[in-house]
Coordinates of C-alpha atoms in Angstrom, one line a residue:
M1 CA -26.5 -26.0 -36.8
A2 CA -24.3 -24.7 -39.7
K3 CA -22.0 -21.7 -39.0
A4 CA -22.7 -18.5 -40.8
P5 CA -20.4 -17.7 -43.8
W6 CA -19.1 -14.6 -42.2
F7 CA -18.3 -16.5 -38.9
K8 CA -16.4 -19.2 -40.9
K9 CA -14.5 -16.5 -42.8
L10 CA -13.6 -14.8 -39.6
G11 CA -12.3 -18.1 -38.2
D12 CA -10.2 -18.6 -41.3
W13 CA -8.7 -15.1 -41.0
M14 CA -7.9 -15.7 -37.4
K15 CA -6.1 -18.9 -38.2
I16 CA -3.9 -17.1 -40.7
L17 CA -3.3 -14.3 -38.3
S18 CA -2.2 -16.7 -35.6
R19 CA 0.6 -18.0 -37.7
Y20 CA 2.3 -14.7 -37.9
V21 CA 1.0 -12.5 -35.1
S22 CA 0.4 -13.8 -31.6
P23 CA -2.2 -12.1 -29.4
S24 CA 0.6 -10.7 -27.2
L25 CA 2.4 -9.2 -30.2
L26 CA -0.8 -7.7 -31.6
A27 CA -1.7 -6.1 -28.3
T28 CA 1.9 -4.8 -27.8
S29 CA 2.1 -3.4 -31.3
L30 CA -1.2 -1.4 -31.0
V31 CA -0.3 -0.1 -27.5
L32 CA 3.1 1.0 -28.8
L33 CA 1.6 2.7 -31.9
I34 CA -1.0 4.6 -29.8
T35 CA 1.5 5.6 -27.1
V36 CA 4.0 7.0 -29.6
F37 CA 1.2 9.0 -31.2
V38 CA 0.1 10.5 -27.9
L39 CA 3.5 11.3 -26.5
F40 CA 5.6 12.2 -29.5
V41 CA 3.2 13.7 -32.0
P42 CA 2.1 17.3 -31.5
P43 CA 0.2 18.4 -29.5
Y44 CA 2.4 16.5 -27.0
V45 CA 0.6 15.0 -24.0
G46 CA 2.3 15.0 -20.6
M47 CA 1.5 15.9 -16.9
A48 CA 1.7 19.4 -15.3
D49 CA 3.9 19.8 -12.3
N50 CA 1.9 20.0 -9.0
G51 CA 4.9 21.3 -7.1
D52 CA 6.5 17.9 -6.4
Y53 CA 9.1 18.0 -9.3
F54 CA 11.7 19.9 -7.2
R55 CA 12.1 16.9 -4.9
I56 CA 13.5 14.7 -7.7
L57 CA 14.7 17.4 -10.2
Y58 CA 17.5 19.4 -8.6
S59 CA 19.3 16.5 -6.9
N60 CA 19.6 14.8 -10.3
G61 CA 21.2 17.7 -12.1
L62 CA 18.2 19.4 -13.6
Y63 CA 16.5 22.8 -12.9
F64 CA 13.5 24.9 -14.0
N65 CA 14.7 27.1 -16.9
T66 CA 11.3 28.5 -18.0
P67 CA 10.9 32.1 -16.8
D68 CA 7.2 31.8 -16.1
Y69 CA 7.3 28.2 -14.7
D70 CA 5.4 29.2 -11.6
S71 CA 2.4 30.0 -13.8
L72 CA 2.4 26.5 -15.2
Y73 CA 1.8 24.7 -12.0
F74 CA -1.2 22.3 -12.3
G75 CA -2.3 23.9 -15.6
Y76 CA 0.3 23.1 -18.2
F77 CA 2.8 20.5 -19.2
N78 CA 6.4 21.6 -19.7
K79 CA 8.8 19.4 -21.6
E80 CA 12.1 21.2 -21.3
F81 CA 14.4 21.7 -18.3
G82 CA 17.9 23.1 -17.8
I83 CA 20.9 20.8 -17.1
F84 CA 23.4 22.0 -14.5
Q85 CA 26.7 22.8 -16.2
Y86 CA 28.8 23.2 -13.1
F87 CA 28.8 22.1 -9.4
N88 CA 25.3 21.0 -8.2
E89 CA 25.0 21.9 -4.5
N90 CA 21.6 20.3 -4.2
A91 CA 21.8 17.0 -2.2
S92 CA 19.4 14.2 -2.8
M93 CA 16.1 14.7 -0.9
Y94 CA 15.3 11.0 -0.8
T95 CA 16.4 7.7 -2.3
S96 CA 14.3 6.5 -5.2
S97 CA 14.8 4.2 -8.2
Q98 CA 13.4 6.9 -10.3
A99 CA 16.7 8.8 -10.0
L100 CA 18.4 6.0 -12.0
L101 CA 16.0 6.5 -14.9
I102 CA 16.5 10.3 -14.8
R103 CA 20.3 10.0 -14.8
V104 CA 20.3 7.6 -17.7
S105 CA 17.9 9.9 -19.6
I106 CA 20.1 12.9 -19.0
W107 CA 23.2 11.0 -20.2
I108 CA 21.4 10.1 -23.5
N109 CA 20.0 13.6 -23.8
Q110 CA 23.5 15.1 -23.5
L111 CA 24.7 13.2 -26.5
F112 CA 22.5 15.6 -28.5
N113 CA 22.1 18.6 -26.2
Q114 CA 24.3 19.5 -23.3
Q115 CA 22.3 22.3 -21.9
V116 CA 18.6 21.6 -22.2
F117 CA 16.9 18.3 -21.2
D118 CA 13.9 17.2 -23.2
I119 CA 11.6 15.0 -21.1
R120 CA 10.6 13.1 -24.1
V121 CA 14.0 11.3 -23.9
Q122 CA 12.8 9.8 -20.7
A123 CA 9.4 9.0 -22.3
V124 CA 11.2 7.0 -25.0
L125 CA 12.9 4.9 -22.4
L126 CA 9.7 4.4 -20.4
T127 CA 7.8 3.5 -23.6
L128 CA 10.4 0.8 -24.5
M129 CA 10.2 -0.6 -21.0
Y130 CA 6.4 -0.5 -21.2
T131 CA 6.4 -2.4 -24.5
G132 CA 8.2 -5.3 -22.9
A133 CA 5.9 -5.3 -19.8
V134 CA 2.7 -5.3 -21.9
Y135 CA 4.0 -8.2 -24.1
L136 CA 4.9 -10.4 -21.1
F137 CA 1.6 -9.7 -19.4
V138 CA -0.6 -10.5 -22.4
E139 CA 1.6 -13.5 -23.2
A140 CA 1.1 -14.8 -19.6
L141 CA -2.7 -14.6 -20.1
T142 CA -3.0 -15.9 -23.7
W143 CA -0.3 -18.5 -24.0
R144 CA -1.6 -21.8 -25.4
M145 CA -5.1 -20.4 -25.5
K146 CA -7.4 -20.7 -28.5
P147 CA -6.8 -17.8 -31.0
K148 CA -10.4 -16.7 -30.9
Y149 CA -10.1 -16.1 -27.1
G150 CA -6.5 -14.8 -27.2
Y151 CA -7.3 -12.0 -29.7
I152 CA -10.3 -10.9 -27.7
V153 CA -8.0 -10.5 -24.7
A154 CA -5.4 -8.7 -26.9
V155 CA -8.0 -6.1 -28.1
L156 CA -9.2 -5.5 -24.5
A157 CA -5.6 -5.1 -23.4
V158 CA -5.1 -2.2 -25.8
F159 CA -7.9 -0.3 -24.1
L160 CA -6.3 -0.7 -20.7
F161 CA -2.6 -0.3 -21.5
A162 CA -2.8 2.4 -24.2
D163 CA -5.2 4.5 -22.1
T164 CA -3.7 8.0 -22.0
A165 CA -4.4 8.3 -18.3
Y166 CA -1.5 5.9 -17.7
T167 CA 0.8 6.8 -20.6
A168 CA 0.7 10.6 -19.9
F169 CA 2.8 9.9 -16.8
F170 CA 5.7 9.0 -19.1
N171 CA 6.1 12.7 -20.0
S172 CA 6.4 13.7 -16.4
F173 CA 8.7 13.4 -13.3
F174 CA 6.0 11.7 -11.3
G175 CA 7.0 8.2 -10.0
E176 CA 3.7 6.7 -11.1
S177 CA 5.3 5.8 -14.4
I178 CA 7.8 3.5 -12.8
V179 CA 5.2 2.1 -10.4
W180 CA 2.8 1.2 -13.3
I181 CA 5.5 -0.4 -15.5
M182 CA 7.2 -2.3 -12.7
L183 CA 3.9 -3.5 -11.2
T184 CA 3.1 -4.9 -14.7
Y185 CA 6.5 -6.6 -15.0
L186 CA 6.1 -8.1 -11.5
F187 CA 2.7 -9.5 -12.0
A188 CA 3.6 -10.8 -15.6
S189 CA 6.7 -12.6 -14.5
G190 CA 4.9 -14.2 -11.6
L191 CA 2.1 -15.4 -13.9
L192 CA 4.7 -16.7 -16.4
L193 CA 6.3 -18.7 -13.6
F194 CA 2.8 -20.1 -12.9
R195 CA 2.3 -20.9 -16.6
K196 CA 5.9 -22.3 -16.9
R197 CA 6.4 -20.1 -19.9
Y198 CA 10.0 -19.0 -20.7
S199 CA 13.0 -19.7 -18.4
D200 CA 12.1 -19.9 -14.7
Y201 CA 15.4 -18.3 -13.9
G202 CA 14.8 -15.5 -16.3
M203 CA 11.3 -14.8 -14.9
M204 CA 12.8 -14.9 -11.4
V205 CA 15.3 -12.2 -12.3
I206 CA 12.5 -10.0 -13.8
F207 CA 10.4 -10.7 -10.7
F208 CA 13.2 -9.5 -8.4
I209 CA 14.3 -6.5 -10.4
S210 CA 10.8 -5.2 -11.0
G211 CA 9.9 -5.8 -7.3
L212 CA 13.0 -3.9 -6.2
L213 CA 12.5 -0.9 -8.5
L214 CA 8.8 -0.8 -7.5
T215 CA 9.5 -0.9 -3.8
T216 CA 12.1 1.9 -4.0
S217 CA 10.3 4.1 -6.5
K218 CA 8.2 5.9 -3.9
Q219 CA 8.5 6.2 -0.1
Q220 CA 4.9 5.1 0.4
N221 CA 5.8 1.8 -1.4
A222 CA 7.9 0.6 1.6
P223 CA 5.4 -2.1 2.5
V224 CA 5.5 -3.4 -1.0
G225 CA 8.8 -5.2 -0.6
I226 CA 7.6 -6.9 2.6
I227 CA 4.3 -8.0 0.9
I228 CA 6.2 -9.4 -2.1
A229 CA 8.6 -11.3 0.2
V230 CA 5.9 -12.9 2.3
M231 CA 3.4 -13.7 -0.5
G232 CA 6.2 -14.9 -2.8
I233 CA 7.5 -17.6 -0.5
I234 CA 5.5 -20.2 -2.4
L235 CA 7.6 -19.3 -5.5
I236 CA 10.7 -20.8 -3.8
F237 CA 9.2 -24.3 -4.3
V238 CA 8.1 -24.2 -7.9
R239 CA 11.4 -26.0 -8.8
K240 CA 13.2 -28.6 -6.8
Q241 CA 16.7 -27.5 -7.7
R242 CA 18.6 -26.2 -4.7
S243 CA 20.2 -23.4 -6.8
F244 CA 16.8 -22.1 -7.8
R245 CA 15.3 -22.2 -4.3
L246 CA 18.4 -20.5 -2.9
M247 CA 18.3 -17.7 -5.5
M248 CA 14.5 -17.1 -5.1
A249 CA 14.8 -17.1 -1.3
S250 CA 17.7 -14.7 -1.4
S251 CA 15.7 -12.4 -3.8
L252 CA 12.7 -12.3 -1.5
A253 CA 14.9 -11.6 1.5
L254 CA 16.5 -8.7 -0.4
L255 CA 13.1 -7.3 -1.3
M256 CA 12.1 -7.4 2.4
I257 CA 15.3 -5.5 3.3
A258 CA 14.6 -3.0 0.5
G259 CA 11.1 -2.4 1.9
I260 CA 12.5 -1.8 5.4
A261 CA 15.3 0.4 4.1
T262 CA 12.9 2.5 2.0
Y263 CA 10.9 3.3 5.2
V264 CA 13.9 4.0 7.4
L265 CA 15.5 6.3 4.8
I266 CA 12.5 8.6 4.5
P267 CA 13.8 12.1 5.3
K268 CA 12.5 13.7 8.5
E269 CA 11.3 16.7 6.4
F270 CA 8.8 14.5 4.5
V271 CA 7.9 12.6 7.6
N272 CA 6.7 15.8 9.3
V273 CA 4.8 16.8 6.2
N274 CA 3.0 13.5 6.1
K275 CA 2.4 13.5 9.9
Y276 CA 0.9 17.0 9.7
H277 CA -1.6 15.9 7.1
A278 CA -2.3 12.6 8.9
M279 CA -3.5 14.6 11.8
T280 CA -5.0 17.8 10.3
R281 CA -6.4 16.2 7.1
G282 CA -7.1 12.8 8.6
I283 CA -8.0 12.2 12.3
L284 CA -9.1 15.8 13.1
M285 CA -11.2 16.0 9.9
Q286 CA -13.3 13.0 10.9
S287 CA -13.5 13.8 14.6
E288 CA -16.7 15.3 16.1
D289 CA -14.6 16.7 19.0
P290 CA -11.2 17.7 17.7
E291 CA -10.0 19.1 21.1
K292 CA -10.8 15.9 22.9
T293 CA -9.1 13.9 20.2
L294 CA -5.9 15.9 20.5
E295 CA -5.9 15.4 24.2
S296 CA -6.0 11.6 23.7
F297 CA -2.7 12.0 21.9
G298 CA -1.3 14.2 24.7
I299 CA -1.4 17.3 22.4
N300 CA -2.7 20.7 23.6
R301 CA -6.3 21.2 22.5
Q302 CA -5.5 24.6 21.1
Y303 CA -4.0 22.9 18.0
A304 CA -7.5 22.0 16.9
I305 CA -7.3 25.2 15.0
L306 CA -5.1 23.4 12.5
R307 CA -8.0 21.1 11.5
G308 CA -8.3 21.0 7.7
T309 CA -5.2 22.9 7.0
I310 CA -2.3 21.7 4.7
H311 CA 1.4 21.9 5.3
Y312 CA 2.1 24.1 2.2
E313 CA -0.3 27.0 2.9
P314 CA 1.5 30.3 2.5
Y315 CA -0.1 31.9 5.5
T316 CA -0.5 29.7 8.5
T317 CA -1.5 30.0 12.1
V318 CA 1.8 28.5 13.3
D319 CA 5.1 27.9 11.6
V320 CA 4.8 24.2 10.5
N321 CA 8.6 23.8 10.6
S322 CA 9.1 25.4 14.0
Q323 CA 10.7 23.6 17.0
I324 CA 7.6 24.4 19.0
L325 CA 5.4 22.3 16.7
E326 CA 8.1 19.6 16.6
D327 CA 8.0 19.3 20.4
S328 CA 4.4 19.9 21.2
F329 CA 2.8 18.3 18.1
Y330 CA 4.8 16.0 15.8
N331 CA 6.6 14.2 18.7
H332 CA 3.3 13.1 20.2
Y333 CA 2.1 10.7 17.5
G334 CA 3.3 8.4 14.7
F335 CA 2.2 5.7 12.4
V336 CA 1.5 3.2 15.1
S337 CA -0.5 5.6 17.4
I338 CA -2.6 6.8 14.4
L339 CA -3.3 3.2 13.4
S340 CA -4.3 2.4 17.0
Y341 CA -6.6 5.4 17.1
Y342 CA -8.5 4.3 14.0
L343 CA -8.8 0.7 15.3
A344 CA -10.3 2.1 18.5
H345 CA -12.7 4.4 16.6
P346 CA -14.1 2.2 13.8
D347 CA -16.7 4.8 12.9
Q348 CA -14.0 7.4 12.0
A349 CA -12.0 4.7 10.2
G350 CA -15.1 3.8 8.1
K351 CA -15.6 7.4 7.1
I352 CA -12.1 8.0 6.0
M353 CA -12.0 4.6 4.2
N354 CA -15.0 5.5 2.2
L355 CA -13.5 8.9 1.5
A356 CA -10.4 7.1 0.2
A357 CA -12.5 4.9 -1.9
K358 CA -13.9 7.9 -3.8
S359 CA -10.5 8.5 -5.2
A360 CA -9.3 4.9 -5.4
F361 CA -10.5 4.4 -9.0
T362 CA -9.1 7.6 -10.5
I363 CA -6.0 6.9 -12.6
R364 CA -5.2 10.5 -13.7
P365 CA -5.4 13.2 -10.9
P366 CA -8.0 15.7 -12.0
A367 CA -5.9 18.7 -10.9
M368 CA -3.1 18.4 -13.5
G369 CA -3.4 19.5 -17.1
N370 CA -1.9 17.5 -20.0
Y371 CA -1.0 20.2 -22.7
E372 CA 1.7 22.7 -23.2
K373 CA 0.7 26.3 -22.7
S374 CA 1.7 27.1 -26.4
V375 CA -1.1 24.7 -27.6
G376 CA -3.7 27.3 -26.5
K377 CA -5.9 24.9 -24.4
P378 CA -7.6 26.2 -21.2
F379 CA -5.6 26.1 -18.0
G380 CA -5.7 22.5 -16.6
A381 CA -7.2 21.0 -19.8
Q382 CA -6.9 17.2 -20.0
T383 CA -6.9 15.1 -23.1
K384 CA -9.7 12.7 -23.7
F385 CA -8.0 11.0 -26.6
F386 CA -8.0 7.2 -26.0
S387 CA -9.3 7.5 -22.5
V388 CA -12.4 5.4 -22.7
Y389 CA -11.4 2.9 -20.1
S390 CA -10.2 5.4 -17.5
Q391 CA -13.3 7.6 -17.9
L392 CA -15.7 4.7 -17.6
K393 CA -13.8 3.3 -14.6
R394 CA -14.0 6.7 -12.8
A395 CA -17.7 7.2 -13.7
L396 CA -19.0 3.7 -13.0
A397 CA -16.9 2.1 -10.2
P398 CA -18.8 2.2 -6.9
K399 CA -17.0 4.7 -4.6
T400 CA -17.2 2.8 -1.3
F401 CA -14.7 0.7 0.6
G402 CA -17.3 -2.0 0.8
F403 CA -17.1 -2.5 -3.0
I404 CA -13.3 -3.0 -2.6
I405 CA -13.9 -5.8 -0.1
I406 CA -16.5 -7.4 -2.3
W407 CA -14.1 -7.2 -5.3
M408 CA -11.4 -9.0 -3.3
L409 CA -13.8 -11.7 -2.2
V410 CA -15.0 -12.3 -5.8
I411 CA -11.4 -12.6 -7.0
I412 CA -10.5 -15.0 -4.2
G413 CA -13.7 -17.0 -4.9
L414 CA -12.8 -17.3 -8.6
Y415 CA -9.3 -18.6 -8.1
A416 CA -9.8 -20.6 -4.9
P417 CA -11.1 -23.8 -6.5
H418 CA -8.1 -24.2 -8.7
F419 CA -5.8 -23.5 -5.7
V420 CA -7.6 -26.2 -3.6
A421 CA -7.3 -28.6 -6.5
A422 CA -3.6 -27.8 -6.8
I423 CA -3.1 -28.5 -3.1
K424 CA -4.9 -31.9 -3.4
A425 CA -2.7 -32.8 -6.5
K426 CA 0.4 -31.6 -4.6
H427 CA 1.3 -29.4 -7.7
V428 CA 3.2 -26.5 -6.2
R429 CA 3.5 -24.4 -9.5
S430 CA -0.3 -24.5 -9.9
M431 CA -0.7 -23.2 -6.3
T432 CA 1.1 -19.9 -7.1
R433 CA -1.7 -18.1 -9.0
L434 CA -3.9 -17.3 -6.0
P435 CA -1.0 -16.0 -3.9
L436 CA 0.0 -13.8 -6.8
M437 CA -3.5 -12.3 -6.9
L438 CA -3.4 -11.8 -3.1
M439 CA 0.0 -10.2 -3.4
M440 CA -1.3 -7.7 -5.9
M441 CA -4.4 -7.0 -3.9
F442 CA -2.5 -6.5 -0.6
M443 CA -0.1 -4.1 -2.3
G444 CA -3.1 -2.2 -3.6
L445 CA -4.6 -2.0 -0.1
S446 CA -1.3 -0.9 1.3
G447 CA -1.5 2.1 -1.1
I448 CA -4.8 3.1 0.5
F449 CA -3.8 2.4 4.1
V450 CA -0.5 4.1 3.9
S451 CA -2.1 7.1 2.2
I452 CA -4.7 7.5 4.9
I453 CA -2.6 6.8 8.0
G454 CA 0.4 8.6 6.6
A455 CA -1.2 11.7 5.1
G456 CA -5.0 11.8 5.7
D457 CA -7.0 12.9 2.6
A458 CA -4.2 15.0 1.2
D459 CA -3.8 14.4 -2.6
L460 CA -5.6 11.0 -2.3
A461 CA -6.1 10.6 -6.1
K462 CA -2.3 10.6 -6.6
H463 CA -1.3 8.7 -3.4
E464 CA -3.7 5.8 -4.2
F465 CA -2.2 5.2 -7.6
L466 CA -0.8 1.8 -6.5
F467 CA -4.3 0.6 -5.7
T468 CA -5.9 1.7 -8.9
A469 CA -3.1 0.1 -10.9
A470 CA -3.3 -3.2 -9.0
F471 CA -7.1 -3.2 -9.3
D472 CA -6.8 -2.9 -13.1
L473 CA -4.2 -5.6 -13.5
V474 CA -6.0 -8.1 -11.2
T475 CA -9.4 -7.4 -12.7
F476 CA -8.0 -7.7 -16.3
A477 CA -6.3 -11.0 -15.5
A478 CA -9.6 -12.4 -14.0
V479 CA -11.6 -11.2 -17.1
A480 CA -8.9 -12.7 -19.4
D481 CA -8.9 -16.0 -17.6
A482 CA -12.7 -16.1 -17.8
I483 CA -12.7 -15.4 -21.5
C484 CA -10.0 -18.0 -22.1
R485 CA -11.7 -20.5 -19.8
N486 CA -8.6 -20.7 -17.7
L487 CA -10.1 -20.3 -14.2
W488 CA -10.9 -23.9 -13.5
Q489 CA -10.2 -25.7 -16.8
N490 CA -6.5 -26.7 -16.2
K491 CA -6.7 -29.3 -13.5
P492 CA -3.3 -29.7 -11.9
E493 CA -1.5 -33.0 -12.0
A494 CA 0.9 -34.5 -9.5
D495 CA 4.0 -32.4 -9.1
H496 CA 6.7 -33.4 -11.6
E497 CA 8.9 -30.3 -11.6
P498 CA 12.6 -30.9 -12.1

């Protein structure tokens, strides 16, 4: 059957385009263009402060210099902050790789303005980093693929990576911007190792650095370093050179140490906040008999009155920072005992897992506005510009934990045949793709479990960001591989790595 003239003409145009613009370059250019328009062209889009900024702001030399800043919480984005001119008495509240980004941004800002920090300076750095991450990720999925498939993937990538729900974080002090970018670099470098694209040593360096920055970006990401270290063991054997294997093994060991250190270095102040919510907004919320539940932890049943409360309430029944609560409440339970309780009460575990699933597909927390107050938008207004993907995802994704399990099984089922074939062919490099998918999925699950066990249902939409980001990257990779016919097509040969 003869091809239609328009189809033939489209094919000719695609051949010409492929000579000058690769799918990865096309996707990256469009994402950069849209992101620059959203973040740097009025009305500027960013994220309102939900009260968390002070944790990272003061210790890094910045302060709130807007007289009516308190009235902006949750509702309006603020782009300017003061820079301490003299001694800063505020010690670091917690260790985070985000502090490095802020310090570099302040240094660049001070080349132009010594007193006022413009958050858009940070957004410029994040956008540049993001551009590289998007390029590597799309390149990993489209390299050596037919142009007609590669450009389809490139266009779809624009809807994911240019979505304002993700890029709005760049104009904020939330750590989600680092998480999203580093997660993309981590997955992209792993897939490029699988595809044997670019230098293996270069990809190993990117894999390590992105994994380290991701692990140390947020306290709840402590398990990430351990997961990467365990699931990345197979990467040690993609090359036979002793130097490569030693460097990769050392990198994975350091990532595991970083994960452990991130957990150990969590300040006690934040530990108690999370423990409070884990009990009052977690276990007690799902319990039919809160008094009996407390007694099973050795806690006086009278504390059942705290059920459903949050740590930051201005008027509380008991001082949440008192020594009394420390001795008779906080000291009676921890991460292990809460996990054990949920394992012993699967019905409660199921309820809170489904509760978590309702927020697991929300990229942008609904509580925070995106516009400056001067724009004149209503309090808490959020932009809908280039948000098709995030809105569809939030509206259509099934909000049950059962769906998450089914999703994982489908992904494993899609990639398992190629993995088995690689094992039979003894081709180690071809074996790495499925472990990379599992690594991403396990990191996503850790975001859910740590949120639930560590803080109950408090601010779930934000705490589960790691899952929604991992879900998007893994799902997109699977769709791209299906479009490019790369799920089972490349049969591995005998291992001939150098």
